[in-house]
Amino acid sequence: MTTTQPGTQLNPAAGRRASAGEQDLLAALRGGDEAAFLGFVRQYHPALVRLATLYVRDRALAEEVAQETWLGVLRGLDRFEGRSSLKTWLFSILVNRAKTRGQRESRSIPFSALWNPDAEPAEPAVEPDRFLPPDHPDWPGHWAAFPKSWDQVPEAVLLSQEALAVIEMAVAGLPPSQREVITLRDIQGWTADEVCNVLNIGETNQRVLLHRARSKVRRALEGYLDG
Amino acid sequence: MTAIDELTCQELVELVTEYLEGTLSPAERARFEAHLKLCDGCSRYLEHMRRAIRLVGKLSEEAIAPEAEQTLLQDFRNWKRN
């Protein structure tokens, strides 16, 4: 049995970690590889636009900010030293540009970076009246009535356009700081660390914002499924 | 005192994100799971949360518009030339 196969060298991308993949991408971009650039753009442009819409007044402006971000990437490409990941760098440029544009458009936005959990009332994940009162003799703080099981809900209903529209609306209705975090974590699939880095927030705030956001989305879904 | 009394349902729902993120301490995690084992309501709640998260993940991004792609490709070519 051979563990080192001679063919490995012909496929340099196989088995590499993301950071190594990024080095390859970086080299390709610097070398003027159009296919590599287009691949990179296709992968991240829609996400850039989505994130930018949190800061600027409309979608057209968000699209503009995303395009400017790519110009910023091209301008900075030769100086990029790889201290952060390429992705984190890309989104940091976007967030900075979008914030600048947002201010220029005189829209005031409560950024998650400025969010202070102590300055806001607590937001229970579930309406308090769904639980038995604290003075209940047997089960204080336990469910007054259990949430319904969704085991019997067909996938076709759960994944219907209607259900997705409910989710989309719930996300759109969140305060911007919560929307930022859930967008990056659950739509873009970022790690908590990546979100903290790009949004410049602490680990605990990131988690609290995510918790509030997810709890509200769950409530919206429950409202829809249980009618 | 039984496991289900050590953590109320109302307390548990506030720990769901920490549970899913893996940031509970081992003792808190044990308490959480002990409650879950005895409480159908909270098991369902956790399942609801997991489903909601999966659905949020289905909110896909639209593809980039062809015009935007062309503009960016042109930007790239200009950058290459300079």
mmCIF file of C-alpha atoms in Angstrom:
data_model
loop_
_atom_site.group_PDB
_atom_site.id
_atom_site.type_symbol
_atom_site.label_atom_id
_atom_site.label_comp_id
_atom_site.label_asym_id
_atom_site.label_seq_id
_atom_site.Cartn_x
_atom_site.Cartn_y
_atom_site.Cartn_z
ATOM 1 C CA MET A 1 0.000 0.000 0.000
ATOM 2 C CA THR A 2 1.348 3.389 -0.885
ATOM 3 C CA THR A 3 0.272 6.338 1.189
ATOM 4 C CA THR A 4 1.961 8.883 -1.035
ATOM 5 C CA GLN A 5 0.524 8.644 -4.475
ATOM 6 C CA PRO A 6 2.585 9.932 -7.354
ATOM 7 C CA GLY A 7 -0.479 11.653 -8.806
ATOM 8 C CA THR A 8 -0.827 13.982 -5.808
ATOM 9 C CA GLN A 9 1.511 16.514 -7.289
ATOM 10 C CA LEU A 10 -0.614 16.827 -10.396
ATOM 11 C CA ASN A 11 -3.522 17.995 -8.283
ATOM 12 C CA PRO A 12 -2.095 20.631 -5.979
ATOM 13 C CA ALA A 13 -5.511 21.668 -4.698
ATOM 14 C CA ALA A 14 -6.335 18.252 -3.237
ATOM 15 C CA GLY A 15 -6.302 18.042 0.523
ATOM 16 C CA ARG A 16 -5.106 21.579 1.044
ATOM 17 C CA ARG A 17 -6.482 23.668 3.846
ATOM 18 C CA ALA A 18 -8.437 26.832 3.135
ATOM 19 C CA SER A 19 -5.499 29.087 3.926
ATOM 20 C CA ALA A 20 -3.377 27.278 1.350
ATOM 21 C CA GLY A 21 -6.255 27.570 -1.127
ATOM 22 C CA GLU A 22 -6.305 31.286 -0.430
ATOM 23 C CA GLN A 23 -2.596 31.525 -1.140
ATOM 24 C CA ASP A 24 -3.228 29.931 -4.512
ATOM 25 C CA LEU A 25 -6.094 32.295 -5.199
ATOM 26 C CA LEU A 26 -4.001 35.265 -4.153
ATOM 27 C CA ALA A 27 -1.198 34.225 -6.484
ATOM 28 C CA ALA A 28 -3.666 33.720 -9.337
ATOM 29 C CA LEU A 29 -5.237 37.139 -8.774
ATOM 30 C CA ARG A 30 -1.869 38.857 -8.626
ATOM 31 C CA GLY A 31 -0.928 37.052 -11.821
ATOM 32 C CA GLY A 32 -3.994 38.510 -13.543
ATOM 33 C CA ASP A 33 -5.950 35.246 -13.836
ATOM 34 C CA GLU A 34 -9.407 36.353 -15.021
ATOM 35 C CA ALA A 35 -11.104 33.027 -14.304
ATOM 36 C CA ALA A 36 -9.830 33.124 -10.719
ATOM 37 C CA PHE A 37 -11.074 36.686 -10.301
ATOM 38 C CA LEU A 38 -14.514 35.861 -11.731
ATOM 39 C CA GLY A 39 -14.789 32.817 -9.485
ATOM 40 C CA PHE A 40 -13.928 34.932 -6.470
ATOM 41 C CA VAL A 41 -16.435 37.610 -7.486
ATOM 42 C CA ARG A 42 -19.224 35.105 -8.101
ATOM 43 C CA GLN A 43 -18.613 33.494 -4.746
ATOM 44 C CA TYR A 44 -18.754 36.652 -2.667
ATOM 45 C CA HIS A 45 -20.393 39.513 -4.548
ATOM 46 C CA PRO A 46 -23.998 38.651 -3.589
ATOM 47 C CA ALA A 47 -22.962 38.351 0.053
ATOM 48 C CA LEU A 48 -21.199 41.715 -0.130
ATOM 49 C CA VAL A 49 -24.338 43.341 -1.509
ATOM 50 C CA ARG A 50 -26.494 41.763 1.176
ATOM 51 C CA LEU A 51 -24.223 42.954 3.943
ATOM 52 C CA ALA A 52 -23.974 46.440 2.438
ATOM 53 C CA THR A 53 -27.768 46.821 2.435
ATOM 54 C CA LEU A 54 -27.558 46.912 6.233
ATOM 55 C CA TYR A 55 -25.724 50.233 6.062
ATOM 56 C CA VAL A 56 -26.958 52.137 3.023
ATOM 57 C CA ARG A 57 -30.395 53.272 2.075
ATOM 58 C CA ASP A 58 -31.128 51.109 -0.958
ATOM 59 C CA ARG A 59 -30.061 48.146 -2.980
ATOM 60 C CA ALA A 60 -28.597 50.177 -5.860
ATOM 61 C CA LEU A 61 -26.268 51.918 -3.448
ATOM 62 C CA ALA A 62 -25.370 48.588 -1.844
ATOM 63 C CA GLU A 63 -24.461 47.242 -5.272
ATOM 64 C CA GLU A 64 -22.265 50.313 -5.798
ATOM 65 C CA VAL A 65 -20.525 49.808 -2.469
ATOM 66 C CA ALA A 66 -19.867 46.160 -3.345
ATOM 67 C CA GLN A 67 -18.352 47.175 -6.683
ATOM 68 C CA GLU A 68 -16.163 49.773 -4.954
ATOM 69 C CA THR A 69 -15.054 47.041 -2.572
ATOM 70 C CA TRP A 70 -13.689 44.984 -5.446
ATOM 71 C CA LEU A 71 -11.779 48.033 -6.675
ATOM 72 C CA GLY A 72 -10.383 48.374 -3.166
ATOM 73 C CA VAL A 73 -9.347 44.729 -3.279
ATOM 74 C CA LEU A 74 -7.539 45.216 -6.594
ATOM 75 C CA ARG A 75 -5.782 48.327 -5.303
ATOM 76 C CA GLY A 76 -4.692 46.564 -2.125
ATOM 77 C CA LEU A 77 -3.849 43.179 -3.634
ATOM 78 C CA ASP A 78 -0.116 43.714 -3.907
ATOM 79 C CA ARG A 79 0.103 45.058 -0.363
ATOM 80 C CA PHE A 80 -2.084 42.354 1.210
ATOM 81 C CA GLU A 81 0.153 40.429 3.567
ATOM 82 C CA GLY A 82 -2.178 37.605 4.479
ATOM 83 C CA ARG A 83 -2.302 38.419 8.180
ATOM 84 C CA SER A 84 -6.053 37.956 8.045
ATOM 85 C CA SER A 85 -7.844 35.620 5.687
ATOM 86 C CA LEU A 86 -8.671 36.970 2.249
ATOM 87 C CA LYS A 87 -12.352 36.658 3.063
ATOM 88 C CA THR A 88 -12.072 38.633 6.306
ATOM 89 C CA TRP A 89 -10.071 41.306 4.488
ATOM 90 C CA LEU A 90 -12.649 41.511 1.676
ATOM 91 C CA PHE A 91 -15.558 41.952 4.083
ATOM 92 C CA SER A 92 -13.680 44.422 6.258
ATOM 93 C CA ILE A 93 -13.179 46.636 3.214
ATOM 94 C CA LEU A 94 -16.901 46.302 2.472
ATOM 95 C CA VAL A 95 -17.991 47.166 5.998
ATOM 96 C CA ASN A 96 -15.710 50.212 6.136
ATOM 97 C CA ARG A 97 -16.877 51.532 2.780
ATOM 98 C CA ALA A 98 -20.521 50.820 3.540
ATOM 99 C CA LYS A 99 -20.321 52.618 6.880
ATOM 100 C CA THR A 100 -18.689 55.638 5.247
ATOM 101 C CA ARG A 101 -21.343 55.686 2.545
ATOM 102 C CA GLY A 102 -24.085 55.190 5.091
ATOM 103 C CA GLN A 103 -22.889 58.212 7.027
ATOM 104 C CA ARG A 104 -22.565 60.278 3.884
ATOM 105 C CA GLU A 105 -26.152 59.362 3.066
ATOM 106 C CA SER A 106 -26.938 60.614 6.572
ATOM 107 C CA ARG A 107 -28.637 57.439 7.598
ATOM 108 C CA SER A 108 -27.985 56.746 11.219
ATOM 109 C CA ILE A 109 -27.460 53.081 11.920
ATOM 110 C CA PRO A 110 -27.094 51.301 15.221
ATOM 111 C CA PHE A 111 -24.088 49.152 14.351
ATOM 112 C CA SER A 112 -23.556 45.974 16.263
ATOM 113 C CA ALA A 113 -20.161 47.405 17.227
ATOM 114 C CA LEU A 114 -21.920 50.164 19.142
ATOM 115 C CA TRP A 115 -24.547 47.871 20.541
ATOM 116 C CA ASN A 116 -24.638 47.771 24.290
ATOM 117 C CA PRO A 117 -26.644 44.922 25.817
ATOM 118 C CA ASP A 118 -26.961 46.745 29.135
ATOM 119 C CA ALA A 119 -28.653 49.722 27.525
ATOM 120 C CA GLU A 120 -31.466 47.597 26.180
ATOM 121 C CA PRO A 121 -34.300 45.798 27.884
ATOM 122 C CA ALA A 122 -33.957 42.041 28.013
ATOM 123 C CA GLU A 123 -35.667 40.288 25.144
ATOM 124 C CA PRO A 124 -36.972 36.927 26.281
ATOM 125 C CA ALA A 125 -36.570 34.209 23.642
ATOM 126 C CA VAL A 126 -40.128 33.071 24.343
ATOM 127 C CA GLU A 127 -43.101 35.113 25.561
ATOM 128 C CA PRO A 128 -43.131 34.841 29.385
ATOM 129 C CA ASP A 129 -46.812 33.896 29.404
ATOM 130 C CA ARG A 130 -45.980 30.586 27.748
ATOM 131 C CA PHE A 131 -44.514 29.497 31.074
ATOM 132 C CA LEU A 132 -46.188 28.830 34.409
ATOM 133 C CA PRO A 133 -45.787 31.744 36.839
ATOM 134 C CA PRO A 134 -42.961 31.827 39.422
ATOM 135 C CA ASP A 135 -45.466 31.184 42.225
ATOM 136 C CA HIS A 136 -46.846 28.034 40.620
ATOM 137 C CA PRO A 137 -46.905 25.347 43.330
ATOM 138 C CA ASP A 138 -45.535 22.494 41.221
ATOM 139 C CA TRP A 139 -43.858 23.681 38.046
ATOM 140 C CA PRO A 140 -42.815 27.338 38.219
ATOM 141 C CA GLY A 141 -41.055 28.427 35.030
ATOM 142 C CA HIS A 142 -42.051 25.310 33.106
ATOM 143 C CA TRP A 143 -44.083 25.247 29.908
ATOM 144 C CA ALA A 144 -47.763 26.063 30.479
ATOM 145 C CA ALA A 145 -48.378 24.111 27.268
ATOM 146 C CA PHE A 146 -45.635 22.339 25.323
ATOM 147 C CA PRO A 147 -44.627 23.715 21.960
ATOM 148 C CA LYS A 148 -46.172 21.625 19.198
ATOM 149 C CA SER A 149 -44.136 18.913 17.571
ATOM 150 C CA TRP A 150 -43.189 19.606 13.973
ATOM 151 C CA ASP A 151 -42.331 15.987 13.255
ATOM 152 C CA GLN A 152 -45.477 15.604 11.201
ATOM 153 C CA VAL A 153 -44.942 18.783 9.198
ATOM 154 C CA PRO A 154 -44.050 17.641 5.661
ATOM 155 C CA GLU A 155 -40.726 18.860 4.278
ATOM 156 C CA ALA A 156 -42.684 20.280 1.334
ATOM 157 C CA VAL A 157 -44.435 22.687 3.705
ATOM 158 C CA LEU A 158 -41.331 23.481 5.702
ATOM 159 C CA LEU A 159 -39.325 24.248 2.577
ATOM 160 C CA SER A 160 -42.153 25.955 0.706
ATOM 161 C CA GLN A 161 -41.664 29.380 -0.789
ATOM 162 C CA GLU A 162 -44.222 30.592 1.717
ATOM 163 C CA ALA A 163 -42.233 29.334 4.698
ATOM 164 C CA LEU A 164 -39.036 30.827 3.294
ATOM 165 C CA ALA A 165 -40.838 34.140 2.801
ATOM 166 C CA VAL A 166 -41.835 34.055 6.475
ATOM 167 C CA ILE A 167 -38.192 33.497 7.422
ATOM 168 C CA GLU A 168 -36.992 36.212 5.065
ATOM 169 C CA MET A 169 -39.474 38.686 6.544
ATOM 170 C CA ALA A 170 -38.532 37.782 10.074
ATOM 171 C CA VAL A 171 -34.854 38.400 9.295
ATOM 172 C CA ALA A 172 -35.651 41.647 7.495
ATOM 173 C CA GLY A 173 -37.629 42.844 10.514
ATOM 174 C CA LEU A 174 -34.765 42.393 12.984
ATOM 175 C CA PRO A 175 -32.864 45.356 14.427
ATOM 176 C CA PRO A 176 -29.763 45.923 12.244
ATOM 177 C CA SER A 177 -27.284 44.679 14.830
ATOM 178 C CA GLN A 178 -29.118 41.353 15.085
ATOM 179 C CA ARG A 179 -29.628 41.183 11.333
ATOM 180 C CA GLU A 180 -25.915 41.642 10.697
ATOM 181 C CA VAL A 181 -24.999 38.741 12.923
ATOM 182 C CA ILE A 182 -27.634 36.258 11.764
ATOM 183 C CA THR A 183 -26.937 37.123 8.123
ATOM 184 C CA LEU A 184 -23.265 36.344 8.470
ATOM 185 C CA ARG A 185 -23.650 33.336 10.750
ATOM 186 C CA ASP A 186 -26.664 31.526 9.357
ATOM 187 C CA ILE A 187 -27.009 32.731 5.772
ATOM 188 C CA GLN A 188 -23.324 33.070 4.918
ATOM 189 C CA GLY A 189 -22.257 30.289 7.256
ATOM 190 C CA TRP A 190 -19.434 32.257 8.906
ATOM 191 C CA THR A 191 -17.850 31.164 12.169
ATOM 192 C CA ALA A 192 -18.331 33.203 15.337
ATOM 193 C CA ASP A 193 -14.682 34.307 15.150
ATOM 194 C CA GLU A 194 -15.024 35.600 11.615
ATOM 195 C CA VAL A 195 -18.110 37.603 12.559
ATOM 196 C CA CYS A 196 -16.396 39.092 15.614
ATOM 197 C CA ASN A 197 -13.413 40.118 13.491
ATOM 198 C CA VAL A 198 -15.305 41.739 10.664
ATOM 199 C CA LEU A 199 -17.939 43.473 12.794
ATOM 200 C CA ASN A 200 -15.443 44.258 15.538
ATOM 201 C CA ILE A 201 -17.626 42.928 18.346
ATOM 202 C CA GLY A 202 -16.901 40.763 21.355
ATOM 203 C CA GLU A 203 -17.690 37.088 21.565
ATOM 204 C CA THR A 204 -20.472 37.526 24.132
ATOM 205 C CA ASN A 205 -22.238 40.302 22.230
ATOM 206 C CA GLN A 206 -22.021 38.254 19.067
ATOM 207 C CA ARG A 207 -23.707 35.357 20.815
ATOM 208 C CA VAL A 208 -26.410 37.446 22.462
ATOM 209 C CA LEU A 209 -27.273 39.122 19.156
ATOM 210 C CA LEU A 210 -27.384 35.736 17.438
ATOM 211 C CA HIS A 211 -29.566 34.338 20.216
ATOM 212 C CA ARG A 212 -32.081 37.165 19.982
ATOM 213 C CA ALA A 213 -32.156 36.984 16.208
ATOM 214 C CA ARG A 214 -32.612 33.215 16.044
ATOM 215 C CA SER A 215 -35.232 33.252 18.783
ATOM 216 C CA LYS A 216 -37.342 35.750 16.840
ATOM 217 C CA VAL A 217 -37.010 33.813 13.617
ATOM 218 C CA ARG A 218 -38.107 30.660 15.430
ATOM 219 C CA ARG A 219 -41.107 32.498 16.827
ATOM 220 C CA ALA A 220 -42.086 33.683 13.363
ATOM 221 C CA LEU A 221 -41.790 30.143 12.016
ATOM 222 C CA GLU A 222 -43.868 28.810 14.899
ATOM 223 C CA GLY A 223 -46.507 31.439 14.230
ATOM 224 C CA TYR A 224 -46.628 30.327 10.619
ATOM 225 C CA LEU A 225 -46.597 26.548 11.139
ATOM 226 C CA ASP A 226 -48.933 26.448 14.128
ATOM 227 C CA GLY A 227 -51.168 29.120 12.612
ATOM 228 C CA MET B 1 -34.577 17.717 43.770
ATOM 229 C CA THR B 2 -34.738 16.138 40.319
ATOM 230 C CA ALA B 3 -32.811 17.180 37.233
ATOM 231 C CA ILE B 4 -35.832 18.905 35.781
ATOM 232 C CA ASP B 5 -36.097 21.240 38.755
ATOM 233 C CA GLU B 6 -32.531 22.434 38.577
ATOM 234 C CA LEU B 7 -33.200 24.316 35.386
ATOM 235 C CA THR B 8 -36.612 25.626 34.427
ATOM 236 C CA CYS B 9 -37.875 25.546 30.844
ATOM 237 C CA GLN B 10 -37.884 29.323 30.854
ATOM 238 C CA GLU B 11 -34.193 29.293 31.771
ATOM 239 C CA LEU B 12 -33.371 26.569 29.275
ATOM 240 C CA VAL B 13 -34.709 28.445 26.241
ATOM 241 C CA GLU B 14 -32.278 31.261 27.004
ATOM 242 C CA LEU B 15 -29.350 28.826 26.954
ATOM 243 C CA VAL B 16 -30.172 27.210 23.621
ATOM 244 C CA THR B 17 -27.750 29.312 21.584
ATOM 245 C CA GLU B 18 -24.915 28.744 24.026
ATOM 246 C CA TYR B 19 -25.723 25.037 23.933
ATOM 247 C CA LEU B 20 -25.629 24.965 20.137
ATOM 248 C CA GLU B 21 -22.462 27.096 20.067
ATOM 249 C CA GLY B 22 -20.780 24.742 22.488
ATOM 250 C CA THR B 23 -20.001 27.527 24.950
ATOM 251 C CA LEU B 24 -21.729 26.122 28.025
ATOM 252 C CA SER B 25 -19.457 24.906 30.796
ATOM 253 C CA PRO B 26 -19.426 21.120 31.223
ATOM 254 C CA ALA B 27 -21.613 21.439 34.349
ATOM 255 C CA GLU B 28 -24.140 23.698 32.590
ATOM 256 C CA ARG B 29 -24.171 21.407 29.614
ATOM 257 C CA ALA B 30 -24.884 18.404 31.816
ATOM 258 C CA ARG B 31 -27.751 20.251 33.491
ATOM 259 C CA PHE B 32 -29.115 21.306 30.112
ATOM 260 C CA GLU B 33 -29.022 17.777 28.746
ATOM 261 C CA ALA B 34 -30.464 16.252 31.906
ATOM 262 C CA HIS B 35 -33.451 18.601 31.642
ATOM 263 C CA LEU B 36 -33.830 17.874 27.947
ATOM 264 C CA LYS B 37 -34.001 14.147 28.548
ATOM 265 C CA LEU B 38 -36.989 14.574 30.854
ATOM 266 C CA CYS B 39 -38.826 17.382 29.052
ATOM 267 C CA ASP B 40 -40.616 16.884 25.728
ATOM 268 C CA GLY B 41 -41.490 20.571 25.572
ATOM 269 C CA CYS B 42 -37.852 21.649 25.624
ATOM 270 C CA SER B 43 -36.804 18.881 23.236
ATOM 271 C CA ARG B 44 -39.347 20.194 20.777
ATOM 272 C CA TYR B 45 -38.188 23.729 21.368
ATOM 273 C CA LEU B 46 -34.599 22.774 20.557
ATOM 274 C CA GLU B 47 -35.798 20.986 17.442
ATOM 275 C CA HIS B 48 -37.756 24.112 16.414
ATOM 276 C CA MET B 49 -34.619 26.167 16.801
ATOM 277 C CA ARG B 50 -32.568 23.756 14.712
ATOM 278 C CA ARG B 51 -35.177 23.813 11.964
ATOM 279 C CA ALA B 52 -35.381 27.591 12.007
ATOM 280 C CA ILE B 53 -31.589 27.848 11.690
ATOM 281 C CA ARG B 54 -31.573 25.402 8.775
ATOM 282 C CA LEU B 55 -34.277 27.425 7.044
ATOM 283 C CA VAL B 56 -32.391 30.681 7.486
ATOM 284 C CA GLY B 57 -29.517 28.903 5.732
ATOM 285 C CA LYS B 58 -31.785 28.330 2.743
ATOM 286 C CA LEU B 59 -32.187 32.044 2.142
ATOM 287 C CA SER B 60 -29.891 31.888 -0.790
ATOM 288 C CA GLU B 61 -28.079 34.743 -2.347
ATOM 289 C CA GLU B 62 -29.079 35.834 -5.809
ATOM 290 C CA ALA B 63 -26.352 35.351 -8.376
ATOM 291 C CA ILE B 64 -24.400 38.413 -9.435
ATOM 292 C CA ALA B 65 -26.027 40.318 -12.332
ATOM 293 C CA PRO B 66 -24.250 39.801 -15.682
ATOM 294 C CA GLU B 67 -23.769 43.574 -16.099
ATOM 295 C CA ALA B 68 -22.106 43.867 -12.716
ATOM 296 C CA GLU B 69 -19.887 40.934 -13.578
ATOM 297 C CA GLN B 70 -18.858 42.560 -16.871
ATOM 298 C CA THR B 71 -18.062 45.843 -15.118
ATOM 299 C CA LEU B 72 -15.887 44.050 -12.579
ATOM 300 C CA LEU B 73 -14.119 42.037 -15.268
ATOM 301 C CA GLN B 74 -13.350 45.312 -17.048
ATOM 302 C CA ASP B 75 -12.043 46.748 -13.759
ATOM 303 C CA PHE B 76 -9.803 43.714 -13.423
ATOM 304 C CA ARG B 77 -8.447 44.122 -16.957
ATOM 305 C CA ASN B 78 -7.754 47.805 -16.339
ATOM 306 C CA TRP B 79 -5.978 46.949 -13.103
ATOM 307 C CA LYS B 80 -3.910 44.324 -14.894
ATOM 308 C CA ARG B 81 -2.795 46.819 -17.517
ATOM 309 C CA ASN B 82 -1.573 49.353 -14.961
#
